XYZ file of C-alpha atoms in Angstrom:
744
model
C 23.679 47.894 -47.542
C 22.950 49.828 -50.542
C 25.899 48.041 -52.623
C 24.224 44.486 -51.866
C 20.736 45.379 -52.806
C 21.837 46.592 -56.135
C 24.012 43.747 -56.523
C 21.522 41.355 -55.715
C 18.796 43.021 -58.229
C 21.346 42.927 -60.962
C 22.335 39.157 -60.494
C 18.329 38.533 -60.477
C 18.126 40.548 -63.811
C 21.029 38.754 -65.473
C 19.751 35.343 -64.695
C 16.416 36.044 -65.884
C 17.848 37.785 -69.174
C 19.888 34.694 -69.500
C 16.892 32.640 -69.533
C 15.044 34.720 -72.081
C 17.888 33.905 -74.416
C 17.741 30.233 -73.931
C 14.333 30.376 -74.498
C 14.496 32.394 -77.772
C 17.313 30.538 -78.985
C 15.215 27.220 -79.013
C 12.646 29.298 -81.393
C 15.656 30.958 -83.308
C 14.142 34.274 -82.683
C 16.249 37.446 -82.078
C 15.560 39.795 -79.464
C 15.506 43.536 -80.304
C 13.351 46.554 -81.918
C 12.386 43.823 -84.713
C 11.893 39.911 -84.328
C 12.317 37.443 -87.286
C 12.181 33.689 -87.710
C 15.548 32.224 -89.027
C 15.761 29.043 -90.866
C 12.129 27.918 -90.440
C 11.364 24.433 -89.653
C 8.543 22.899 -92.143
C 5.235 21.891 -90.765
C 4.083 18.244 -91.450
C 6.349 15.377 -91.544
C 8.121 14.365 -94.965
C 11.412 12.343 -94.797
C 13.845 13.015 -97.248
C 12.874 10.975 -100.424
C 14.502 12.386 -103.436
C 17.808 13.329 -104.397
C 20.907 13.125 -102.549
C 22.623 9.557 -101.744
C 21.060 6.145 -101.651
C 18.015 5.106 -99.887
C 18.327 3.938 -96.288
C 16.225 2.913 -93.298
C 17.015 2.885 -89.296
C 16.351 0.255 -86.919
C 16.501 0.859 -83.136
C 17.203 -2.627 -81.617
C 18.967 -2.011 -78.569
C 17.029 -3.521 -75.796
C 16.473 -0.374 -73.598
C 13.307 2.160 -73.177
C 15.431 4.737 -75.204
C 13.951 6.849 -78.243
C 16.372 7.488 -81.005
C 16.697 10.117 -83.810
C 19.201 10.209 -86.358
C 21.974 12.388 -87.788
C 23.535 11.838 -90.842
C 26.515 13.755 -92.832
C 28.795 13.141 -95.694
C 31.438 11.054 -94.271
C 34.281 13.162 -92.782
C 31.902 16.433 -93.102
C 31.909 18.683 -89.806
C 28.179 19.504 -90.088
C 25.465 17.243 -88.711
C 22.628 19.801 -89.685
C 19.292 18.541 -88.375
C 18.184 15.048 -86.981
C 16.053 13.212 -89.239
C 12.456 13.305 -87.417
C 13.069 17.423 -86.619
C 14.262 17.904 -90.254
C 11.124 15.802 -91.449
C 8.994 18.338 -89.990
C 7.222 19.923 -86.722
C 4.759 16.913 -86.903
C 6.950 13.876 -86.961
C 6.252 13.380 -83.466
C 2.229 13.620 -83.526
C 0.381 10.424 -83.392
C -0.370 10.458 -86.913
C 3.151 10.133 -87.978
C 5.332 8.343 -85.257
C 3.530 8.920 -82.185
C 6.786 9.940 -80.419
C 9.853 12.035 -80.360
C 12.044 9.132 -81.660
C 11.993 5.320 -83.042
C 11.548 2.989 -79.969
C 13.036 -0.440 -79.589
C 11.979 -2.728 -82.338
C 10.814 -0.053 -84.388
C 12.441 0.038 -88.038
C 11.788 2.952 -90.292
C 10.451 3.552 -93.854
C 12.911 4.155 -96.529
C 14.568 7.714 -96.975
C 17.537 9.333 -98.934
C 20.870 9.409 -97.144
C 22.779 12.538 -98.424
C 25.612 10.558 -100.157
C 26.908 7.097 -101.097
C 29.345 7.195 -97.811
C 28.083 8.854 -94.708
C 28.332 8.990 -90.827
C 25.766 8.186 -88.762
C 25.087 9.271 -85.231
C 21.921 8.024 -83.231
C 20.834 10.457 -80.446
C 18.043 10.456 -77.831
C 15.071 11.130 -79.470
C 14.186 15.116 -79.005
C 18.075 16.271 -78.706
C 19.760 17.984 -81.636
C 22.737 16.672 -83.270
C 25.295 18.213 -80.718
C 23.945 15.551 -78.103
C 26.343 12.650 -77.229
C 25.606 9.756 -79.503
C 24.104 6.736 -77.757
C 25.804 4.921 -80.986
C 27.665 5.929 -84.208
C 28.978 4.550 -87.503
C 31.449 6.327 -89.314
C 32.451 5.909 -93.176
C 29.596 3.573 -93.714
C 29.224 2.588 -97.375
C 25.522 2.407 -98.654
C 24.541 0.085 -101.369
C 23.583 2.238 -104.527
C 20.996 -0.890 -106.059
C 19.393 -1.373 -102.548
C 17.912 -0.196 -99.270
C 20.569 -0.099 -96.530
C 19.336 -0.819 -93.155
C 21.412 1.249 -90.518
C 20.886 -0.733 -87.543
C 21.451 0.302 -83.799
C 22.751 -2.719 -81.944
C 24.462 -3.394 -78.609
C 23.260 -2.855 -74.774
C 23.705 -5.780 -72.302
C 27.020 -4.518 -71.359
C 27.782 -4.537 -75.315
C 28.857 -1.082 -76.516
C 26.294 0.431 -78.926
C 27.060 0.956 -82.585
C 25.487 1.098 -86.040
C 26.056 -1.142 -88.792
C 25.230 -0.955 -92.240
C 23.254 -4.135 -93.762
C 22.200 -4.124 -97.669
C 18.728 -5.484 -98.322
C 17.407 -7.457 -101.380
C 18.201 -5.748 -104.833
C 15.232 -6.991 -106.532
C 11.783 -7.516 -106.241
C 10.035 -10.892 -105.088
C 9.056 -12.969 -107.806
C 7.946 -16.128 -106.148
C 7.769 -17.813 -102.766
C 9.325 -16.123 -99.407
C 12.675 -14.432 -99.221
C 14.230 -13.689 -95.723
C 17.238 -11.930 -94.465
C 18.286 -13.321 -90.836
C 20.185 -10.549 -88.912
C 21.439 -11.157 -85.365
C 21.063 -8.360 -83.192
C 20.494 -10.099 -79.707
C 23.497 -8.992 -77.426
C 25.204 -11.430 -75.249
C 23.769 -14.348 -77.612
C 26.339 -16.450 -79.248
C 26.376 -16.947 -82.969
C 23.003 -18.344 -84.163
C 21.952 -21.519 -86.322
C 18.657 -20.696 -88.260
C 16.464 -23.650 -89.295
C 13.319 -25.300 -89.258
C 11.758 -26.187 -85.803
C 9.799 -29.230 -84.549
C 6.833 -27.419 -83.733
C 4.960 -24.006 -84.266
C 5.637 -23.014 -80.506
C 8.398 -23.114 -77.700
C 9.762 -24.710 -76.323
C 10.736 -26.578 -79.442
C 14.257 -27.436 -81.391
C 15.875 -26.599 -84.553
C 15.495 -29.886 -86.376
C 17.225 -28.996 -89.785
C 19.535 -26.019 -90.329
C 19.083 -23.927 -92.934
C 22.603 -22.458 -93.458
C 26.365 -23.842 -93.795
C 27.580 -21.278 -91.222
C 25.923 -19.763 -88.233
C 25.204 -16.144 -88.026
C 26.993 -13.827 -85.924
C 25.947 -10.909 -83.580
C 25.770 -7.948 -85.353
C 25.389 -9.141 -88.967
C 23.823 -11.324 -91.147
C 24.943 -14.532 -93.104
C 28.887 -14.700 -93.322
C 30.300 -14.427 -97.009
C 30.332 -17.598 -98.551
C 27.489 -19.418 -96.590
C 25.446 -21.528 -98.565
C 22.177 -23.064 -98.091
C 21.655 -26.420 -96.769
C 18.337 -27.016 -98.429
C 18.693 -28.189 -102.100
C 15.935 -26.204 -103.288
C 16.638 -23.007 -101.345
C 19.308 -20.506 -102.762
C 21.337 -17.742 -100.917
C 20.424 -14.680 -102.798
C 22.493 -11.449 -102.964
C 22.881 -9.481 -99.518
C 21.980 -12.777 -97.556
C 18.390 -13.211 -98.586
C 17.197 -16.979 -98.864
C 14.586 -17.975 -101.437
C 12.740 -20.564 -99.921
C 9.581 -22.718 -101.377
C 5.906 -21.621 -101.229
C 3.972 -22.533 -98.263
C 3.779 -21.944 -94.650
C 6.886 -23.428 -92.445
C 7.914 -22.790 -88.939
C 11.524 -21.332 -88.623
C 13.645 -20.749 -85.391
C 17.212 -20.287 -84.085
C 19.029 -22.010 -81.668
C 22.728 -20.985 -80.520
C 25.474 -22.371 -82.134
C 27.514 -25.253 -80.337
C 24.280 -26.169 -77.893
C 23.792 -29.724 -78.295
C 20.354 -29.819 -77.311
C 19.375 -27.663 -80.422
C 16.887 -25.878 -78.080
C 15.040 -23.081 -80.260
C 15.261 -19.702 -78.336
C 12.511 -18.448 -80.979
C 10.046 -19.645 -83.683
C 8.097 -18.030 -86.135
C 5.513 -19.333 -88.349
C 5.937 -17.774 -91.841
C 2.915 -17.414 -93.955
C 2.443 -18.762 -97.538
C 2.601 -16.439 -100.413
C 5.241 -14.092 -102.252
C 7.125 -11.772 -99.964
C 10.421 -10.304 -99.039
C 11.080 -10.118 -95.096
C 14.155 -9.416 -92.596
C 13.926 -11.539 -89.219
C 16.068 -9.586 -86.619
C 16.572 -11.766 -83.815
C 16.422 -9.341 -80.679
C 16.430 -9.231 -77.125
C 18.687 -10.589 -73.969
C 18.139 -13.989 -72.529
C 16.474 -13.956 -69.506
C 15.135 -10.454 -69.662
C 11.327 -10.337 -69.036
C 11.039 -6.533 -70.512
C 13.078 -7.459 -73.505
C 12.958 -11.254 -74.310
C 14.682 -13.064 -77.024
C 12.307 -13.168 -80.058
C 12.287 -12.759 -83.689
C 11.209 -9.341 -85.246
C 10.036 -10.018 -88.680
C 9.702 -6.859 -90.753
C 7.828 -6.881 -94.323
C 10.000 -5.052 -97.175
C 8.056 -5.644 -99.924
C 7.325 -3.003 -102.316
C 5.721 -2.664 -105.839
C 7.268 -1.385 -109.099
C 6.960 2.351 -107.780
C 8.742 1.477 -104.318
C 5.407 1.642 -102.232
C 5.256 -0.437 -99.169
C 2.833 -3.359 -100.092
C 2.003 -3.722 -96.334
C 1.979 -0.481 -94.643
C 3.280 -0.239 -90.916
C 1.272 0.977 -88.081
C 2.638 4.442 -88.493
C 3.425 5.947 -91.768
C 7.254 6.242 -90.659
C 7.484 2.578 -89.709
C 7.534 -0.964 -91.298
C 4.989 -3.604 -90.886
C 6.797 -5.690 -88.223
C 5.909 -8.725 -86.294
C 7.051 -10.247 -82.873
C 7.565 -14.022 -82.736
C 5.116 -15.725 -80.028
C 7.151 -16.138 -76.673
C 7.545 -19.704 -74.892
C 4.341 -21.180 -73.513
C 3.533 -20.716 -70.016
C 4.578 -23.276 -67.427
C 2.116 -23.617 -64.415
C 2.539 -25.700 -61.478
C -0.180 -26.624 -58.979
C 1.005 -28.311 -55.864
C -0.873 -29.695 -52.826
C 1.943 -29.544 -50.007
C -0.003 -31.649 -47.581
C 1.785 -29.176 -44.833
C -1.446 -29.041 -42.343
C 0.681 -29.767 -39.169
C 1.284 -32.752 -37.106
C -2.147 -34.304 -38.473
C -0.631 -34.860 -41.765
C 1.402 -37.718 -42.774
C 5.037 -37.650 -41.587
C 4.590 -33.974 -41.296
C 7.727 -33.342 -39.067
C 9.971 -35.313 -41.656
C 8.615 -33.668 -44.926
C 8.190 -29.914 -43.886
C 11.970 -29.373 -44.214
C 12.067 -30.987 -47.672
C 9.117 -28.981 -49.043
C 10.681 -25.292 -49.753
C 13.762 -26.869 -51.607
C 11.637 -28.842 -53.681
C 9.478 -25.778 -54.603
C 12.412 -23.980 -55.117
C 13.969 -26.508 -57.558
C 11.027 -25.939 -59.904
C 11.191 -24.105 -63.135
C 7.649 -23.119 -63.814
C 7.028 -19.691 -64.435
C 4.239 -19.607 -61.919
C 3.161 -21.910 -58.892
C -0.086 -22.243 -57.158
C 0.916 -23.933 -53.539
C -1.923 -25.103 -51.370
C -2.618 -26.345 -47.966
C 0.259 -24.517 -46.382
C -1.325 -24.012 -42.988
C 1.504 -22.972 -40.464
C 3.092 -19.311 -40.609
C 6.518 -21.272 -40.177
C 5.869 -23.435 -43.129
C 4.713 -20.319 -45.442
C 7.916 -18.414 -44.212
C 10.358 -21.081 -44.962
C 9.030 -21.521 -48.668
C 9.160 -17.976 -49.127
C 12.750 -17.813 -47.644
C 13.968 -20.672 -49.694
C 11.967 -20.276 -52.872
C 11.623 -16.351 -53.620
C 13.717 -13.152 -52.994
C 10.432 -11.644 -51.293
C 10.246 -10.499 -47.695
C 8.626 -12.843 -45.143
C 6.354 -11.947 -42.417
C 8.980 -12.218 -39.814
C 11.095 -9.429 -41.325
C 13.780 -11.686 -43.505
C 14.315 -11.463 -46.954
C 14.332 -14.897 -49.277
C 17.084 -15.644 -51.564
C 15.305 -18.150 -54.067
C 14.692 -18.145 -57.706
C 11.324 -16.671 -57.519
C 11.047 -12.990 -57.594
C 7.412 -12.577 -56.572
C 4.855 -14.143 -54.308
C 1.026 -13.311 -53.129
C -0.046 -14.588 -49.669
C -2.928 -12.660 -48.372
C -3.807 -12.469 -44.352
C -6.894 -13.683 -42.962
C -8.014 -14.773 -39.361
C -11.285 -15.741 -37.505
C -12.570 -12.623 -38.069
C -12.174 -11.900 -41.811
C -15.685 -11.733 -43.340
C -16.625 -14.338 -46.446
C -16.532 -12.122 -49.694
C -20.261 -13.027 -50.383
C -21.659 -14.592 -46.894
C -25.277 -15.213 -48.464
C -26.200 -18.728 -48.723
C -27.541 -20.699 -51.843
C -31.067 -19.183 -50.914
C -29.885 -15.888 -51.147
C -29.901 -15.071 -47.277
C -27.087 -13.906 -44.808
C -26.809 -16.476 -42.175
C -27.310 -14.744 -38.822
C -23.917 -13.990 -36.974
C -23.743 -16.503 -34.031
C -24.475 -15.330 -30.264
C -23.345 -18.282 -28.510
C -20.179 -20.581 -28.305
C -19.801 -23.863 -30.030
C -20.074 -25.507 -26.613
C -22.789 -23.621 -25.151
C -24.631 -25.615 -22.729
C -22.416 -28.827 -22.964
C -21.698 -30.160 -19.756
C -18.096 -28.737 -18.859
C -17.058 -32.037 -17.138
C -17.309 -33.826 -20.321
C -15.197 -31.076 -22.078
C -12.602 -31.379 -19.263
C -12.422 -35.112 -19.596
C -11.885 -35.176 -23.333
C -8.996 -32.504 -22.811
C -7.731 -34.227 -19.791
C -7.261 -37.455 -21.762
C -5.617 -35.488 -24.805
C -2.887 -34.068 -22.320
C -2.025 -37.316 -20.812
C -1.783 -39.348 -24.012
C -1.339 -37.610 -27.157
C 0.391 -34.404 -25.811
C 3.772 -32.822 -26.634
C 3.940 -32.189 -22.780
C 2.161 -34.727 -20.725
C -0.481 -33.510 -18.764
C 0.297 -29.619 -19.630
C -2.446 -27.654 -21.105
C 0.038 -25.689 -23.111
C 1.287 -29.023 -24.887
C -0.175 -29.841 -28.484
C -1.144 -32.874 -30.057
C 1.954 -34.894 -30.430
C 1.294 -36.515 -33.853
C -2.313 -37.212 -35.659
C -5.942 -37.406 -34.482
C -5.510 -41.149 -34.691
C -3.929 -40.771 -31.076
C -7.230 -39.615 -29.800
C -9.266 -42.112 -31.772
C -7.149 -45.067 -30.129
C -6.899 -43.488 -26.428
C -9.834 -41.227 -25.909
C -12.686 -42.560 -27.997
C -15.147 -42.611 -25.114
C -14.686 -39.096 -23.850
C -14.747 -37.171 -27.322
C -17.546 -39.276 -28.313
C -19.357 -38.259 -24.910
C -19.122 -34.659 -25.780
C -20.598 -35.474 -29.576
C -23.349 -37.115 -27.904
C -24.187 -34.346 -25.356
C -27.598 -32.914 -25.867
C -27.920 -29.446 -27.592
C -24.595 -28.407 -29.070
C -22.616 -31.389 -28.692
C -21.696 -32.060 -32.197
C -20.645 -28.584 -32.663
C -18.545 -28.426 -29.320
C -16.986 -31.754 -30.641
C -16.234 -30.652 -33.939
C -14.974 -27.417 -32.436
C -12.334 -29.376 -30.059
C -11.141 -31.462 -32.905
C -10.797 -28.704 -35.610
C -8.669 -26.619 -33.177
C -6.605 -29.540 -31.596
C -5.828 -30.946 -35.051
C -4.675 -27.271 -35.937
C -1.614 -27.347 -33.660
C -3.409 -25.376 -31.003
C -2.619 -25.886 -27.294
C -5.067 -28.209 -25.415
C -6.033 -25.108 -23.234
C -6.766 -22.591 -26.138
C -8.668 -25.075 -27.830
C -10.852 -25.522 -24.703
C -11.090 -21.654 -24.477
C -11.913 -21.113 -28.165
C -14.905 -23.448 -28.031
C -16.117 -22.518 -24.693
C -15.689 -18.680 -24.778
C -15.493 -17.478 -28.395
C -18.806 -17.001 -30.597
C -17.019 -17.007 -33.535
C -17.516 -20.155 -35.863
C -14.457 -22.059 -35.249
C -11.705 -22.009 -38.069
C -8.639 -24.205 -37.659
C -5.268 -22.538 -37.724
C -7.029 -19.149 -36.534
C -8.619 -18.909 -39.539
C -5.618 -18.518 -41.727
C -5.580 -19.139 -45.375
C -3.292 -21.385 -46.884
C -2.589 -20.775 -50.183
C 0.051 -18.807 -52.100
C 1.053 -17.829 -55.694
C 4.846 -17.904 -56.178
C 5.760 -16.520 -59.828
C 8.740 -15.251 -61.788
C 6.872 -12.869 -63.262
C 5.564 -9.341 -61.429
C 1.907 -10.305 -59.873
C -0.285 -7.028 -60.180
C -3.813 -6.061 -59.019
C -3.963 -9.120 -56.633
C -7.115 -9.810 -54.968
C -8.619 -12.778 -52.881
C -11.950 -14.227 -52.802
C -12.746 -15.620 -49.337
C -15.046 -18.527 -49.772
C -17.919 -19.580 -47.445
C -16.412 -22.669 -45.402
C -17.027 -24.517 -42.339
C -13.938 -25.560 -40.089
C -11.332 -24.471 -42.377
C -10.635 -20.936 -44.235
C -10.967 -21.748 -47.971
C -9.989 -18.946 -50.536
C -9.535 -18.152 -54.157
C -6.438 -16.117 -55.021
C -6.380 -14.075 -57.883
C -3.431 -12.056 -59.664
C -2.407 -10.822 -63.217
C 0.885 -12.209 -64.354
C 2.797 -9.404 -66.124
C 4.310 -10.978 -69.184
C 6.544 -9.813 -71.383
C 4.129 -9.384 -74.046
C 0.848 -9.416 -72.332
C -0.871 -10.012 -68.946
C -2.641 -13.105 -68.050
C -5.022 -13.405 -65.360
C -4.456 -16.181 -62.745
C -6.053 -18.088 -60.128
C -5.325 -20.488 -57.421
C -7.657 -21.969 -55.165
C -8.317 -24.633 -52.612
C -11.925 -25.845 -51.884
C -13.496 -27.549 -48.730
C -12.869 -31.203 -48.643
C -15.764 -33.370 -48.310
C -13.921 -36.212 -47.151
C -14.469 -34.926 -43.497
C -18.231 -35.955 -43.388
C -17.669 -38.776 -41.046
C -15.050 -37.413 -38.890
C -16.610 -33.847 -38.483
C -20.302 -33.703 -38.769
C -21.717 -31.017 -40.612
C -23.113 -28.104 -38.758
C -22.279 -25.068 -41.317
C -24.403 -22.732 -42.727
C -23.822 -23.564 -46.643
C -25.056 -27.174 -46.925
C -28.223 -26.046 -48.640
C -30.672 -27.167 -46.109
C -29.249 -31.067 -46.155
C -29.596 -32.800 -42.520
C -27.044 -35.650 -44.234
C -23.317 -34.582 -43.456
C -22.101 -35.882 -46.543
C -24.781 -34.109 -48.826
C -24.285 -31.108 -46.825
C -20.518 -30.872 -47.377
C -20.858 -31.859 -50.973
C -23.442 -28.974 -51.489
C -21.037 -26.739 -49.726
C -18.269 -27.534 -52.024
C -20.544 -26.987 -55.155
C -21.409 -23.636 -53.880
C -17.749 -22.717 -53.548
C -17.402 -23.682 -57.225
C -20.294 -21.602 -58.247
C -18.678 -18.366 -56.406
C -15.253 -19.400 -58.511
C -17.005 -19.092 -61.803
C -18.560 -15.888 -60.894
C -15.511 -14.668 -59.423
C -13.614 -15.447 -62.607
C -16.307 -14.151 -65.029
C -16.420 -10.737 -62.943
C -12.640 -10.639 -62.865
C -11.953 -12.055 -66.376
C -15.117 -11.530 -68.562
C -16.484 -13.672 -70.890
C -16.429 -14.696 -74.599
C -14.072 -12.582 -77.000
C -14.198 -9.683 -74.788
C -12.595 -11.909 -71.761
C -9.133 -11.706 -70.897
C -7.230 -15.144 -71.029
C -7.158 -16.908 -67.659
C -5.315 -19.859 -65.966
C -7.449 -21.531 -63.221
C -5.667 -24.172 -60.999
C -5.987 -25.470 -57.290
C -6.846 -28.296 -55.558
C -10.868 -28.702 -56.271
C -10.826 -31.617 -53.602
C -13.352 -33.172 -56.406
C -12.309 -36.074 -58.684
C -14.317 -37.430 -61.866
C -14.073 -41.394 -61.482
C -12.658 -42.842 -64.324
C -13.205 -46.883 -64.818
C -11.299 -49.246 -66.798
C -14.554 -50.263 -67.938
C -14.799 -47.142 -69.838
C -11.723 -47.932 -72.031
C -9.286 -46.048 -70.247
C -5.989 -48.097 -69.514
C -3.571 -47.209 -66.728
C -0.029 -47.682 -67.411
C 1.505 -50.159 -65.202
C 2.359 -48.936 -61.741
C -0.202 -46.102 -61.792
C -3.783 -45.908 -60.886
C -7.201 -44.479 -62.438
C -9.182 -41.884 -60.066
C -12.104 -42.534 -58.134
C -15.278 -40.416 -58.134
C -15.214 -37.553 -55.478
C -18.119 -35.308 -55.817
C -17.250 -34.956 -59.570
C -19.459 -36.328 -62.296
C -22.598 -34.945 -60.717
C -21.244 -32.390 -58.389
C -18.161 -29.838 -58.297
C -16.387 -31.030 -61.610
C -19.300 -31.321 -63.674
C -20.099 -27.616 -62.593
C -16.388 -26.380 -63.477
C -17.050 -28.116 -66.689
C -19.970 -25.820 -67.584
C -18.989 -22.387 -68.702
C -18.619 -22.469 -72.352
C -15.442 -20.106 -72.547
C -13.810 -22.690 -69.821
C -11.968 -25.882 -71.175
C -10.092 -28.465 -68.901
C -6.453 -28.211 -69.436
C -5.704 -31.733 -70.664
C -2.051 -32.737 -71.869
C -1.292 -36.000 -73.904
C -2.788 -39.466 -72.194
C -2.109 -40.818 -69.916
C -1.994 -38.299 -67.374
C -5.333 -36.749 -67.599
C -6.415 -39.883 -66.311
C -4.041 -40.407 -63.722
C -4.594 -39.849 -59.908
C -2.556 -36.963 -58.139
C -3.785 -38.793 -54.550
C -2.425 -41.938 -55.335
C -3.322 -45.209 -53.151
C -0.346 -46.743 -51.044
C 0.728 -48.949 -53.712
C 1.967 -45.654 -55.507
C 2.045 -43.305 -52.500
C 2.985 -44.612 -49.187
C 1.440 -42.085 -47.141
C -2.038 -42.814 -48.143
C -4.350 -46.012 -48.094
C -6.842 -47.056 -50.853
C -8.145 -44.093 -52.432
C -7.201 -42.721 -55.666
C -8.489 -39.300 -57.001
C -7.419 -36.447 -59.351
C -8.197 -33.240 -57.466
C -6.142 -30.529 -59.526
C -7.660 -30.405 -62.808
C -6.491 -27.195 -64.625
C -8.714 -24.888 -66.424
C -8.157 -22.260 -69.142
C -10.681 -19.630 -69.658
C -11.086 -17.174 -72.591
C -8.171 -18.890 -74.468
C -8.513 -19.078 -78.260
C -8.468 -22.756 -78.037
C -7.476 -25.473 -75.232
C -4.095 -25.198 -76.052
C -1.984 -27.484 -73.224
C 0.879 -28.773 -74.847
C 1.875 -30.854 -71.769
C 1.160 -32.264 -68.613
C 2.861 -34.052 -66.215
C 2.902 -35.223 -62.665
C 5.688 -33.844 -60.174
C 7.472 -34.577 -56.929
C 7.473 -38.087 -57.257
C 11.350 -38.869 -56.395
C 11.793 -40.385 -52.961
C 12.842 -37.670 -50.832
C 11.852 -38.261 -47.338
C 12.915 -41.032 -44.714
C 9.772 -42.289 -43.254
C 8.519 -45.269 -41.155
C 10.070 -48.342 -41.428
C 13.016 -47.280 -43.421
C 10.950 -46.625 -46.431
C 11.533 -43.532 -48.586
C 8.418 -40.997 -49.289
C 7.779 -38.370 -51.923
C 7.634 -34.771 -50.171
C 3.790 -34.669 -50.001
C 0.716 -36.873 -49.667
C -0.152 -35.257 -53.113
C 1.750 -35.512 -56.624
C 2.033 -31.836 -58.050
C 0.934 -31.157 -61.630
C 2.545 -29.222 -64.190
C 1.148 -27.824 -67.541
C 2.671 -26.005 -70.201
C 0.039 -23.975 -72.209
C 0.655 -21.815 -75.334
C 0.111 -17.987 -74.790
C -2.944 -16.562 -76.442
C -2.057 -14.721 -79.378
């Protein structure tokens, strides 16, 4: 027992002593009677700048989160010494110097002196010593003696990391812009560099600059010449171009479409730059971009344009592609919607086939249809526990029910309507209700004379077969109108006859179709964060505004997806809600409720995204159920086969209100799309009758400019077999796509 105790104590002391040695070794102290400091590390941060070998700089262009420090030695030597940043001083990682223990992705250092003209280079994790395993190495690299040499760490994306040495300009710029193009994007083929058709993606390379493409890991191949008569390829691959602004980009060599993977607008003036093509195709964290670094120095070798930190060059990343946004009303509101059975199986695949970055999908009322869209279009788990396999990675779909409160329940006067204490059918003769339900069960049911059956097709069947029975309910004294509305809303919402009757005769909550479920969703290729929902005050059907921040590669953008109450129900469902602003006219009351919802949308966006120069850029899309009428008398000509929209609570109502905020702008693409219907008459869309509306007007808020670059209608191809052997589109509504330039 004694031996065991002594051994345990001794072992503990050995471990403790070893820990002291490890700690002291880091401080280069020796334990003993006296302690002393060996080989002290200087305070401050001064990279080697005089003496030794030629000037070099380092660039970390591997698309990872690794921080990189640099070890150098004379070629063939066995002594690495200290890493660059550690050797520079104890404060190189301080915020005033670099702000980190190494150079991050896309950081390019200032120039400093190498130990000799031929060196070995080893890139290591920041904070390590030179004994650490290398992230990438370059052995026996020969440096330029009359110019700075860039030591570039390249690789990643299943390409081995290595260090390449690329000499820079060997003279000062005297006129115009001078550029060197360096390909460091792993996994991307050789690049053709040229002038682009526009200053923003998507665009094409229209005129190539060089006689040969640029391979990965290097600059121009030897012997490359300029395709521009007025441009000259100078030493070390720099191209001298004329003075003035111009747009330059790159496309993958061999791509017949000449699609630009990046575009950068060079400013006018006299300057020297390197453009590094960085990133990985399809990588949201490290997208393909141009990293443009200013290398200009004065006659004393001092940087003309300082970088963001004293240890780095001034570098700018090119703008990413435009944001592609779809807004689409599926028209999947149960059997009461046109050709519902034929269309509901086609809609999910149509959505999955889209290539938009983010979509606002509305009027998907049935849980099964929501799950089908998620399963087909996204890789998100559905409410039934299955996981989708579609191309979209993110979805936001909040859950609401009959008891979900309105976010802001006060009416236009600022008062919260009292909670209902009676059922919608309170006081209505039960015989009238029974007769209406029995008629529906007998003539319009999925199971004849079965209370558990549902409406077979649309409510047109009730109009044709049971008009007297339902009008008798509507005309009953007292709550007759409310009772009639309640029955029709539930029956049209794919609710059984029995449940519809029970809801209206036993539930004091205001009736909401589809059990109060909201019917909008956001589908995105980018992560959705800080999601939220504004539950709007509405009558008969749940209406919401969904909010999410899109985590783009370079910034977050606010995204709103909404669906307002329709005003087209005024005659079919007489208004009995609380938000008609006191109007006794059904149509006016519906109009007032919709305008009130639009005002809540404006307030919500202003609260979430702010306004003016301090506001966050926001895309606001949805189906506003409102349309500004455009007349041919106004000089707008509709292309053959298309139709101008009619007025729908627009010029003096909802659309006029949405045009009001000074920081909002309608996103309008090239004519004629802005003037066309997306709910189009039968000659254009066989599901509809004569009405023509444009109810999906996109809006940009806090955008630097109204930067829409295109707008187009979607889902127009015939895809569904409908009555009479016809083919119809996937929805009574055409979707809309807009492309907007990202805010800078």
